[in-house]
mmCIF file of C-alpha atoms in Angstrom:
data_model
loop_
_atom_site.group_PDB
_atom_site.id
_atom_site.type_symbol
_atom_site.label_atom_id
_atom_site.label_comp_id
_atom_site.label_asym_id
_atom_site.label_seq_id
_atom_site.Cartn_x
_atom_site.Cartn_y
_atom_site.Cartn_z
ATOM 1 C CA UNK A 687 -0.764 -313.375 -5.071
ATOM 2 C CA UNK A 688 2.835 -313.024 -4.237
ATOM 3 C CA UNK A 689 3.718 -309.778 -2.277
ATOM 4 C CA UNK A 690 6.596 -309.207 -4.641
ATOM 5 C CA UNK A 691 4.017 -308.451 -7.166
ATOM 6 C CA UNK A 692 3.248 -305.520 -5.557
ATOM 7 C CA UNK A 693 6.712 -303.778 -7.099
ATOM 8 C CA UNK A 694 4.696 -303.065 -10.118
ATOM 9 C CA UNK A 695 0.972 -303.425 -9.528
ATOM 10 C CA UNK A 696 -0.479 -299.448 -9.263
ATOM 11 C CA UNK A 697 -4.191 -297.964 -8.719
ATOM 12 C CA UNK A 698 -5.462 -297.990 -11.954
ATOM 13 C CA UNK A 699 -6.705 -294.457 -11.947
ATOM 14 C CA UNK A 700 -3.793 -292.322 -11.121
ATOM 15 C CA UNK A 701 -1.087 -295.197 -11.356
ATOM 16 C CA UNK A 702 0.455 -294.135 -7.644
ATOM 17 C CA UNK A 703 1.847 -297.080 -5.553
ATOM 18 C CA UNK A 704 -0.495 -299.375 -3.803
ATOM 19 C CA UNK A 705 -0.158 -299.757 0.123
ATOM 20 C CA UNK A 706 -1.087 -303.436 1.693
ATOM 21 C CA UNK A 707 -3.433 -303.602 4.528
ATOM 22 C CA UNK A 708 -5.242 -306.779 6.500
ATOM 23 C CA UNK A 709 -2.742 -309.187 4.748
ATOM 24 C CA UNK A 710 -3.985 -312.808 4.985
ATOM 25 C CA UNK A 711 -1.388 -315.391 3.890
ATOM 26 C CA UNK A 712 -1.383 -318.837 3.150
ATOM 27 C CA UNK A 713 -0.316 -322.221 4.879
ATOM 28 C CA UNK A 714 3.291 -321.623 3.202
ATOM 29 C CA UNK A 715 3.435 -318.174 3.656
ATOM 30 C CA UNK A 716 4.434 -316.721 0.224
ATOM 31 C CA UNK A 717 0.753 -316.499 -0.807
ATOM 32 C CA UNK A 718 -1.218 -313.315 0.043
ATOM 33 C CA UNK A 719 -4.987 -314.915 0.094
ATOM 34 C CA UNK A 720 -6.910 -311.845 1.315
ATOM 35 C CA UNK A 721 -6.278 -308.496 2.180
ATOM 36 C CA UNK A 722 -6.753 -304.822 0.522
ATOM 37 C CA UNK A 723 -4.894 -302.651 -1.508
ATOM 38 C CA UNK A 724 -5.151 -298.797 -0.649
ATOM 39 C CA UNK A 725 -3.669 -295.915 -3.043
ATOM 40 C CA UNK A 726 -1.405 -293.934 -1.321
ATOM 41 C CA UNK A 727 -2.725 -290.785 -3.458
ATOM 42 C CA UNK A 728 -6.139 -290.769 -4.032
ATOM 43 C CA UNK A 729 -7.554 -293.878 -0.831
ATOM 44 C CA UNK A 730 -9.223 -295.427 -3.454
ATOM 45 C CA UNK A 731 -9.493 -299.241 -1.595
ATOM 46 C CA UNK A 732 -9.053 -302.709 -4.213
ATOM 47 C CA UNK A 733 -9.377 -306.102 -2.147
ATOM 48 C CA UNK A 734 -7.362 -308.719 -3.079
ATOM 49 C CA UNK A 735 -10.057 -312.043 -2.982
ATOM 50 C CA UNK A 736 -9.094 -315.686 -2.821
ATOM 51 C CA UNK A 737 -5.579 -314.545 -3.835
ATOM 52 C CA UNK A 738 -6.554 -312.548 -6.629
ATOM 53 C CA UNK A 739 -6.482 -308.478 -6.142
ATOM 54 C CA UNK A 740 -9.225 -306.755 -8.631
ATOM 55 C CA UNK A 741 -7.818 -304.059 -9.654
ATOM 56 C CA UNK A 742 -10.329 -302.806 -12.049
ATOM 57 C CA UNK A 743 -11.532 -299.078 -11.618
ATOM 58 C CA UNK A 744 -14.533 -298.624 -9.467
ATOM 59 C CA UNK A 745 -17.048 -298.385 -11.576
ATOM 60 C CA UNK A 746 -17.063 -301.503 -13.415
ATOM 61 C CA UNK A 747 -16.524 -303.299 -10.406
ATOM 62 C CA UNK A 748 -19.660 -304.953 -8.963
ATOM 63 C CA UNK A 749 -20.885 -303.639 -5.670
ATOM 64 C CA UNK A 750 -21.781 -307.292 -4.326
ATOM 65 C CA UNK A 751 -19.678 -309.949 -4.934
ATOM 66 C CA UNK A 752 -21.100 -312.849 -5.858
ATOM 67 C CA UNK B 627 -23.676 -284.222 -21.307
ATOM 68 C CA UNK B 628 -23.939 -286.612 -24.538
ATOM 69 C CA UNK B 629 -19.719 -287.305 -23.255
ATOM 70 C CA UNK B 630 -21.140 -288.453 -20.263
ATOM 71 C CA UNK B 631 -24.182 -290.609 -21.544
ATOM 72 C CA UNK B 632 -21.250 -292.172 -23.831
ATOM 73 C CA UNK B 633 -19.095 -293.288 -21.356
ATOM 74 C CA UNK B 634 -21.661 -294.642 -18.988
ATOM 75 C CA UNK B 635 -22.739 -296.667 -22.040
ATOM 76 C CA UNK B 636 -18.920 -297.705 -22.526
ATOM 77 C CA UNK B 637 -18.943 -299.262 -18.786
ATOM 78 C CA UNK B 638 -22.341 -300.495 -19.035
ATOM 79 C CA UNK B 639 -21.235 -302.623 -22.203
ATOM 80 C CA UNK B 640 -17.874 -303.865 -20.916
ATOM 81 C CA UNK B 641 -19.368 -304.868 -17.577
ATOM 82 C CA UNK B 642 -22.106 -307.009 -19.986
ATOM 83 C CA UNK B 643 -18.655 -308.125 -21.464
ATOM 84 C CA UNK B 644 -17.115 -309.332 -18.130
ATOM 85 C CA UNK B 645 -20.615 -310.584 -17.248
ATOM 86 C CA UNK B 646 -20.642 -313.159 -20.158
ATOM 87 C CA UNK B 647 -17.140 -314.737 -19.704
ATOM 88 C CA UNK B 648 -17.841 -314.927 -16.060
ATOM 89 C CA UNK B 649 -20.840 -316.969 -17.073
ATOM 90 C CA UNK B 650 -18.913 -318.928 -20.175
ATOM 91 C CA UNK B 651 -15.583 -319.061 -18.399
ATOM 92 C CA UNK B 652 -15.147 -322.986 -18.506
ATOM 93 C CA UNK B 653 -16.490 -324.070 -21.311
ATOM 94 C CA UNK B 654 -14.931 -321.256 -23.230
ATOM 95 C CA UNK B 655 -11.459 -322.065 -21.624
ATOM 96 C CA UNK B 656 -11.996 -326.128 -22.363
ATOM 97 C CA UNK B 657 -11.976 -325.113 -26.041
ATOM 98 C CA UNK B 658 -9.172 -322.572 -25.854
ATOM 99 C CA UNK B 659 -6.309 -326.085 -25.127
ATOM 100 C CA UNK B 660 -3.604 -324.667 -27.603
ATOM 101 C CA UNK B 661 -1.557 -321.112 -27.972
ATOM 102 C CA UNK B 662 -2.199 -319.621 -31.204
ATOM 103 C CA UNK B 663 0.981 -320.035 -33.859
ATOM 104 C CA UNK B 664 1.262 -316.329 -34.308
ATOM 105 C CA UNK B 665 1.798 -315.926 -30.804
ATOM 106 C CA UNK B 666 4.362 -318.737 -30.950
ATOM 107 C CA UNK B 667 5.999 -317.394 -33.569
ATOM 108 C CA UNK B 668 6.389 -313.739 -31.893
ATOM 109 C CA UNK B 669 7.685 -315.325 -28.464
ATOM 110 C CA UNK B 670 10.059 -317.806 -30.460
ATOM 111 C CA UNK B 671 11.297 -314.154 -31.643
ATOM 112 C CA UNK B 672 11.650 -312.749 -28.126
ATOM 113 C CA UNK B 673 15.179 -313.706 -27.483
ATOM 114 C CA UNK B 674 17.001 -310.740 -26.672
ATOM 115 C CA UNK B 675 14.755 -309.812 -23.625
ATOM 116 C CA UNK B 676 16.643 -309.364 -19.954
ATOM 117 C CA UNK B 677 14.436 -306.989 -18.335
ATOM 118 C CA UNK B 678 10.555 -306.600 -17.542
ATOM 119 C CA UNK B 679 7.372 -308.661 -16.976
ATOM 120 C CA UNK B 680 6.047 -311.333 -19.306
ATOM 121 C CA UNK B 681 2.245 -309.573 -19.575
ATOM 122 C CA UNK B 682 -0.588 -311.722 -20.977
ATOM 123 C CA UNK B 683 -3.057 -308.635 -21.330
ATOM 124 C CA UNK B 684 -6.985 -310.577 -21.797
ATOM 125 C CA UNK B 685 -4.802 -313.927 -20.471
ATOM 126 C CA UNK B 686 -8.299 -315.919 -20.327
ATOM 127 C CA UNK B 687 -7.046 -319.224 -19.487
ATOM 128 C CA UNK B 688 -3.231 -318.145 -19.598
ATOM 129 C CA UNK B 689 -2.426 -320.461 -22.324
ATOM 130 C CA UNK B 690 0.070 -317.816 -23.631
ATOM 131 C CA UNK B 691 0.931 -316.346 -19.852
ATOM 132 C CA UNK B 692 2.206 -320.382 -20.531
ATOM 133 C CA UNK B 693 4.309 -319.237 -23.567
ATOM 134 C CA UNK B 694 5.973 -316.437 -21.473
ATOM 135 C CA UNK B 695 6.249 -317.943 -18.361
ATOM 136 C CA UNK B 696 8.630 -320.818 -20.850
ATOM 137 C CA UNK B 697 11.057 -317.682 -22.258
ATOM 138 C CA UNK B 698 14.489 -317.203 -21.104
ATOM 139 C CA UNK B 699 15.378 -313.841 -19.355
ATOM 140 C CA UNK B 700 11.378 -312.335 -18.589
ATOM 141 C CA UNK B 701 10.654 -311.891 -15.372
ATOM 142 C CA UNK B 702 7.531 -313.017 -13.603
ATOM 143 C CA UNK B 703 4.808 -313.115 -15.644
ATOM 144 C CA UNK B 704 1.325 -311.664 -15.085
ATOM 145 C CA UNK B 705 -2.042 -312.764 -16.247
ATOM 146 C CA UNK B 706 -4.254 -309.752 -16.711
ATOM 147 C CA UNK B 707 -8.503 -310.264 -17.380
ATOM 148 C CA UNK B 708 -11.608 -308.460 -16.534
ATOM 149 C CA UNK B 709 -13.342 -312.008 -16.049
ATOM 150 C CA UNK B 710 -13.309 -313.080 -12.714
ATOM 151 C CA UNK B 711 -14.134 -316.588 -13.904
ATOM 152 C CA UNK B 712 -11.509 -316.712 -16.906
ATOM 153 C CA UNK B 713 -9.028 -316.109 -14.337
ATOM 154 C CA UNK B 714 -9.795 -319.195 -12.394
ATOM 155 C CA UNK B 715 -9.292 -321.007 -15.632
ATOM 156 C CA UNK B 716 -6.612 -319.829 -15.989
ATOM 157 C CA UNK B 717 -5.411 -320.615 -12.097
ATOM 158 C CA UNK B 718 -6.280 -323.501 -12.818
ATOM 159 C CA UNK B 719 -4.072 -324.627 -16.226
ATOM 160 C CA UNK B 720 -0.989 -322.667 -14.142
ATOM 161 C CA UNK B 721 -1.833 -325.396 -11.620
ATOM 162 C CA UNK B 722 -2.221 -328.584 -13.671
ATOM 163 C CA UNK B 723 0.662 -327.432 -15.722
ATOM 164 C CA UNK B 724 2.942 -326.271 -13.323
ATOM 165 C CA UNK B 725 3.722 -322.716 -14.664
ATOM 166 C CA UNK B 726 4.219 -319.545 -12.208
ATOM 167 C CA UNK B 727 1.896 -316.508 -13.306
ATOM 168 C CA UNK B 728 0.535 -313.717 -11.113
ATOM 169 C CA UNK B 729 -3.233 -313.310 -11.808
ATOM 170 C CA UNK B 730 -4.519 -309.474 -11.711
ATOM 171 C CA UNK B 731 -8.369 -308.811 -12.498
ATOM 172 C CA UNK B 732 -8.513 -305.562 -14.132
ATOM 173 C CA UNK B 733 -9.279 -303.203 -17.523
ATOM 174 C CA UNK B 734 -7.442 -302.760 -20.485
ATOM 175 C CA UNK B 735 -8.182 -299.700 -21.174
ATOM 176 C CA UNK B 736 -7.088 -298.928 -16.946
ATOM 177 C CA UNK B 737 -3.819 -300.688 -16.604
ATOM 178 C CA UNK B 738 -2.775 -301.231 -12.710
ATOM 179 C CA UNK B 739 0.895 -301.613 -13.766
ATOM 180 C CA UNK B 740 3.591 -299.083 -13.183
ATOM 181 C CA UNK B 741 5.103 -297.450 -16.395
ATOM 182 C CA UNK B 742 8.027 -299.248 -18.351
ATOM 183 C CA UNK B 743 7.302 -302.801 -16.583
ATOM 184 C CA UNK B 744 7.142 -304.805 -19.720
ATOM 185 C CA UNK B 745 9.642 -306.919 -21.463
ATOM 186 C CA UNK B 746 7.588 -309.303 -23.540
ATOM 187 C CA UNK B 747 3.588 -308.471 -23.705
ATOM 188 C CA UNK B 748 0.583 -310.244 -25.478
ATOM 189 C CA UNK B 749 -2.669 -308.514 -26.456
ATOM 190 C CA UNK B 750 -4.190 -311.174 -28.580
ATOM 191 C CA UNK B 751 -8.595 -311.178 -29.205
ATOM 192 C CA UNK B 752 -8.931 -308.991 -26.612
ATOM 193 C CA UNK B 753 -8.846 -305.619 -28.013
ATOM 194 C CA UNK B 754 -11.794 -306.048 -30.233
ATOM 195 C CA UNK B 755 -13.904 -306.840 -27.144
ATOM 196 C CA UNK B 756 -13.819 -302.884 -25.915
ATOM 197 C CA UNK B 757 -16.952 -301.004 -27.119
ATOM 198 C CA UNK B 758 -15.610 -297.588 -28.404
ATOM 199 C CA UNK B 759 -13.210 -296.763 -30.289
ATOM 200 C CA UNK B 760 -12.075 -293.800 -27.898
ATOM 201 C CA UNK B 761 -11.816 -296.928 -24.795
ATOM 202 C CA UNK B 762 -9.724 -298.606 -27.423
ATOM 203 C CA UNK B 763 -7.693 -296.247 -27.877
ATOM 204 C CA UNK B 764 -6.516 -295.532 -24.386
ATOM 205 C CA UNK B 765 -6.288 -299.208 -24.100
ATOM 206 C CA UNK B 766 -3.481 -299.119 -26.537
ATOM 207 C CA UNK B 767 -1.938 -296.178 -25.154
ATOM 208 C CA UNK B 768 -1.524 -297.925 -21.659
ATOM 209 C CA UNK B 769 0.090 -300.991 -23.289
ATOM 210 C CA UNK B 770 2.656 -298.058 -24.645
ATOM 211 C CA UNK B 771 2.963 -296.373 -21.090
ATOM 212 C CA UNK B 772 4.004 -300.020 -19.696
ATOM 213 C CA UNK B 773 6.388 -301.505 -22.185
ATOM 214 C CA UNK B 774 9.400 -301.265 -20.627
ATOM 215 C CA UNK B 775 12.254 -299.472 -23.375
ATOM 216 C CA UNK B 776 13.232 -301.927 -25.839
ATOM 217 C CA UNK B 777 10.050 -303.601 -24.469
ATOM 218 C CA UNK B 778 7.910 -305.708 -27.144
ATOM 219 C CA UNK B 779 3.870 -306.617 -27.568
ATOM 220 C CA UNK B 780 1.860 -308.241 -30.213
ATOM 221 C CA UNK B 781 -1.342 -307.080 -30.513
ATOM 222 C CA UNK B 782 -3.759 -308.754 -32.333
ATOM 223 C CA UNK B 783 -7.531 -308.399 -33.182
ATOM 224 C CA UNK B 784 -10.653 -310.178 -35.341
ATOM 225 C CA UNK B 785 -10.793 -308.392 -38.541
ATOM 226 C CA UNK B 786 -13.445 -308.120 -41.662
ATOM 227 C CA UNK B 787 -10.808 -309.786 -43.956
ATOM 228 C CA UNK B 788 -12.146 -313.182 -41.878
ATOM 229 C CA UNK B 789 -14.381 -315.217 -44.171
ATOM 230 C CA UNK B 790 -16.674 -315.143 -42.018
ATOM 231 C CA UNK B 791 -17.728 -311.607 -42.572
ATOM 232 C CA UNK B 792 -18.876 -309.820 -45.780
ATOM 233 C CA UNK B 793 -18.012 -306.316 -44.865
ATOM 234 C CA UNK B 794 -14.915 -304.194 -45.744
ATOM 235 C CA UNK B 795 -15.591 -301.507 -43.242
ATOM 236 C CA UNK B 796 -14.880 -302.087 -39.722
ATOM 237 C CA UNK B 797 -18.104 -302.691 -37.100
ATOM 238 C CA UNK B 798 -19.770 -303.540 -34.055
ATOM 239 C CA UNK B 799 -21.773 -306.582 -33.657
ATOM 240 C CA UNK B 800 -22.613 -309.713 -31.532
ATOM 241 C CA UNK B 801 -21.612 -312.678 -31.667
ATOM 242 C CA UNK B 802 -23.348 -315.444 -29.792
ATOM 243 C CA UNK B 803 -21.480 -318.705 -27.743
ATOM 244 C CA UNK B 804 -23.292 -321.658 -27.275
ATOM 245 C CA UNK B 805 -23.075 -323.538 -23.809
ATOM 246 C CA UNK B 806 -22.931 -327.243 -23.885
ATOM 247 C CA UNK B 807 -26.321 -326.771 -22.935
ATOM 248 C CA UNK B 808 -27.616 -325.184 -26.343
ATOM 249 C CA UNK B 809 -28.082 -321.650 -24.198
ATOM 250 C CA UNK B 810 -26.808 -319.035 -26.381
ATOM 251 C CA UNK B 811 -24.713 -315.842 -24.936
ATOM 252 C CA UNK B 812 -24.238 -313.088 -26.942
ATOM 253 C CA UNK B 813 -20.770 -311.109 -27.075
ATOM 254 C CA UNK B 814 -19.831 -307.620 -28.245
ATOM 255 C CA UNK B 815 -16.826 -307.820 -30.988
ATOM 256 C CA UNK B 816 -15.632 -304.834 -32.889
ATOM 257 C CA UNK B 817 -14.882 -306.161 -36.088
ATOM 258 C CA UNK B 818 -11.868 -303.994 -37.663
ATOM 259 C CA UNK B 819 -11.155 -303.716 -40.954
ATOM 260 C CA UNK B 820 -7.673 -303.934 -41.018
ATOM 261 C CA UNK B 821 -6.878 -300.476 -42.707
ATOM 262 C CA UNK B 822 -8.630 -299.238 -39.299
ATOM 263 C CA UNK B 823 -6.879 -301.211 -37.469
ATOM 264 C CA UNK B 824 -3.682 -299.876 -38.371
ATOM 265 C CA UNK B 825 -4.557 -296.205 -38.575
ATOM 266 C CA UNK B 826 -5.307 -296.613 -34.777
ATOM 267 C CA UNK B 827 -2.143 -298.244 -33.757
ATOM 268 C CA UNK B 828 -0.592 -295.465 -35.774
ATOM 269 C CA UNK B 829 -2.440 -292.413 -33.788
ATOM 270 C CA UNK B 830 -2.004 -294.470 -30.628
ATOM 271 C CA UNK B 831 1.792 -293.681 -28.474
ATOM 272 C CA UNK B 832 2.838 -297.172 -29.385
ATOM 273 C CA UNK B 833 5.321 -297.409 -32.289
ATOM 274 C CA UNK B 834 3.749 -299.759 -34.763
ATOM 275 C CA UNK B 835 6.933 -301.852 -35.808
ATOM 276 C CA UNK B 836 5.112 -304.615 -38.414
ATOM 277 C CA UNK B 837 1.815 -305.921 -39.511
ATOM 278 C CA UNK B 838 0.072 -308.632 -40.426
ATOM 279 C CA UNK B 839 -3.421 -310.481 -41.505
ATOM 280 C CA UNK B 840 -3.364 -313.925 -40.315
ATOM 281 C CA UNK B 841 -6.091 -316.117 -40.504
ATOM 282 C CA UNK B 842 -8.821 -313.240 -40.164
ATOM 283 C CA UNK B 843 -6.624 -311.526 -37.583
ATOM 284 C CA UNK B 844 -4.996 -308.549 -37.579
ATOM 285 C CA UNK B 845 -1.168 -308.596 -35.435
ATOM 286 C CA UNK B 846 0.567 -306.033 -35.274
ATOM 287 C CA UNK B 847 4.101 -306.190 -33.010
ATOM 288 C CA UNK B 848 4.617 -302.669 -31.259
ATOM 289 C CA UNK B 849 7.506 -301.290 -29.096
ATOM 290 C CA UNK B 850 6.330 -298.637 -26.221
ATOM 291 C CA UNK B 851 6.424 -294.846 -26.444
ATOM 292 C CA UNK B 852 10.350 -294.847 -25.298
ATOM 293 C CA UNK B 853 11.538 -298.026 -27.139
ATOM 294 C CA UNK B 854 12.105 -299.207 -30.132
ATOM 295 C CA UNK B 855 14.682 -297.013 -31.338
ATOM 296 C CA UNK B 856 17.109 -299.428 -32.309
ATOM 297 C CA UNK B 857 15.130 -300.778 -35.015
ATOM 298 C CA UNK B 858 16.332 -299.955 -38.341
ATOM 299 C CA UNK B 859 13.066 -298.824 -40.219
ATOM 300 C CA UNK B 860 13.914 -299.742 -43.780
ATOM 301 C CA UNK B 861 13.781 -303.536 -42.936
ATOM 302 C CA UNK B 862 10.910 -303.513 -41.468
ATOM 303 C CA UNK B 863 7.958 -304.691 -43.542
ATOM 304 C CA UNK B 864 4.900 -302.610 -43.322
#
């Protein structure tokens, strides 16, 4: 994912901003491969996997990844 | 208690949801090539946009996150699904067809968007996969909270007046997709019936603009809870 797209993306359960944390970015350097998003409000933690952050709300997020 | 019991059996049946188009992803996204002409016809209409997100809310393969990403004056566009394997589909296609789209894994009915981000939104044949009417809903209130003002979304969803159903009031069911294989999966659809469908675009915050039935489907093109203003009622046909 781009890092600009953090400007909008928010925790999905109290909609506060999103902080970036263990950024891993690609060969060109605009990509953000792995890392993890952390609400600044509530700590919930979303990791962003293989470029793609899941976002979706805890619970219907599986607990292993596959 | 019984609140409780429902919404654990709300997650339990849109993780089963997720589950199957994880498990379908590519062979579902092989036979999803074209953008539908109703969505076509919306975007073609989108030409007064300059602010906001292109959102392709249940983007499966982003074949119309490929519409948006194509329309003068959105901004980036973003490819929204609960299906960790539809999204690589949909990588994919943004790959091979050299589009820009941001891919976000996450719920409908939880939207991690900030409020008024949306210029241009499409929420096609996704709604209808949601289990209750109350997850609905809020699904369709948090498409209002993120259309930006002046924002606009078409919403669209399977309805009873499809030949393929002999109902008139709207219901659950399942509806099975066979892998190249012969294995059968088995999906959960709310069918609306398009009376229904309406009345809860009406009680949601969006402001229900026009409606249609198209080919089975029900599209209806909504403004957010602080847009829409502008539009002069009386020409609008309901």
């Amino acid at each position: 994912m781009k890092e600009s797209l953090l400007d909008i993306l928010r925790c999905p359960m109290d909609k506060h901003e999103l902080e970036l944390e263990d950024a891993e970015y690609g060969e060109n350097g605009d990509e953000i491969v792995a890392g993890t998003l952390v609400c600044v409000e509530c700590g919930e933690r979303y990791r962003i996997e293989d470029g793609i952050p899941n976002l979706l709300p805890p619970d219907m997020r599986e607990e292993t990844p596959a | 208690m019984g609140d409780r019991q429902d919404r654990s059996d709300d997650r339990s049946r849109r993780d089963t949801v997720r589950d199957t188009y994880d498990r379908i992803a590519s062979h579902f996204a092989s036979t999803r090539e074209y953008a539908w002409p109703e969505v076509e016809a919306f975007v073609d209409q989108q030409t007064a946009v300059d602010e906001g997100i292109g959102l392709d809310l249940g983007c499966g393969n982003c074949r119309h996150a490929e519409l948006l990403a194509a329309l003068d004056g959105v901004g980036p566009v973003v490819g929204l699904d609960v299906s960790r394997g539809l999204l690589e589909t949909g990588r994919k296609r943004a790959r091979e067809r050299e589009f820009a789209v941001g891919l976000v894994q996450g719920d409908a009915a939880t939207l991690p968007l900030v409020d008024d981000c949306v210029g241009v939104g499409i929420y096609v044949a996704t709604l209808h996969h949601l289990p209750t009417r109350e997850s609905r809903r809020r699904s369709l209130d948090e498409l209002a909270r993120v259309l930006a003002p002046g924002g606009r979304a078409l919403v669209s969803a399977w309805s009873t007046a499809h030949s393929s159903f002999d109902e008139t009031e709207g219901f659950d069911t399942t509806i099975e997709w066979t892998l190249p294989d012969g294995e059968t999966v088995d999906r959960f659809y709310h069918i609306y019936a398009p009376d229904e469908f309406e009345a809860d675009l009406r009680a949601s915050d969006l402001e229900l603009l026009e409606w249609e039935l198209s080919s089975g489907n029900c599209y209806a093109t909504v403004a957010g809870d602080g847009g829409g203003g502008e539009v002069d009622a009386q020409s609008v046909d309901y």
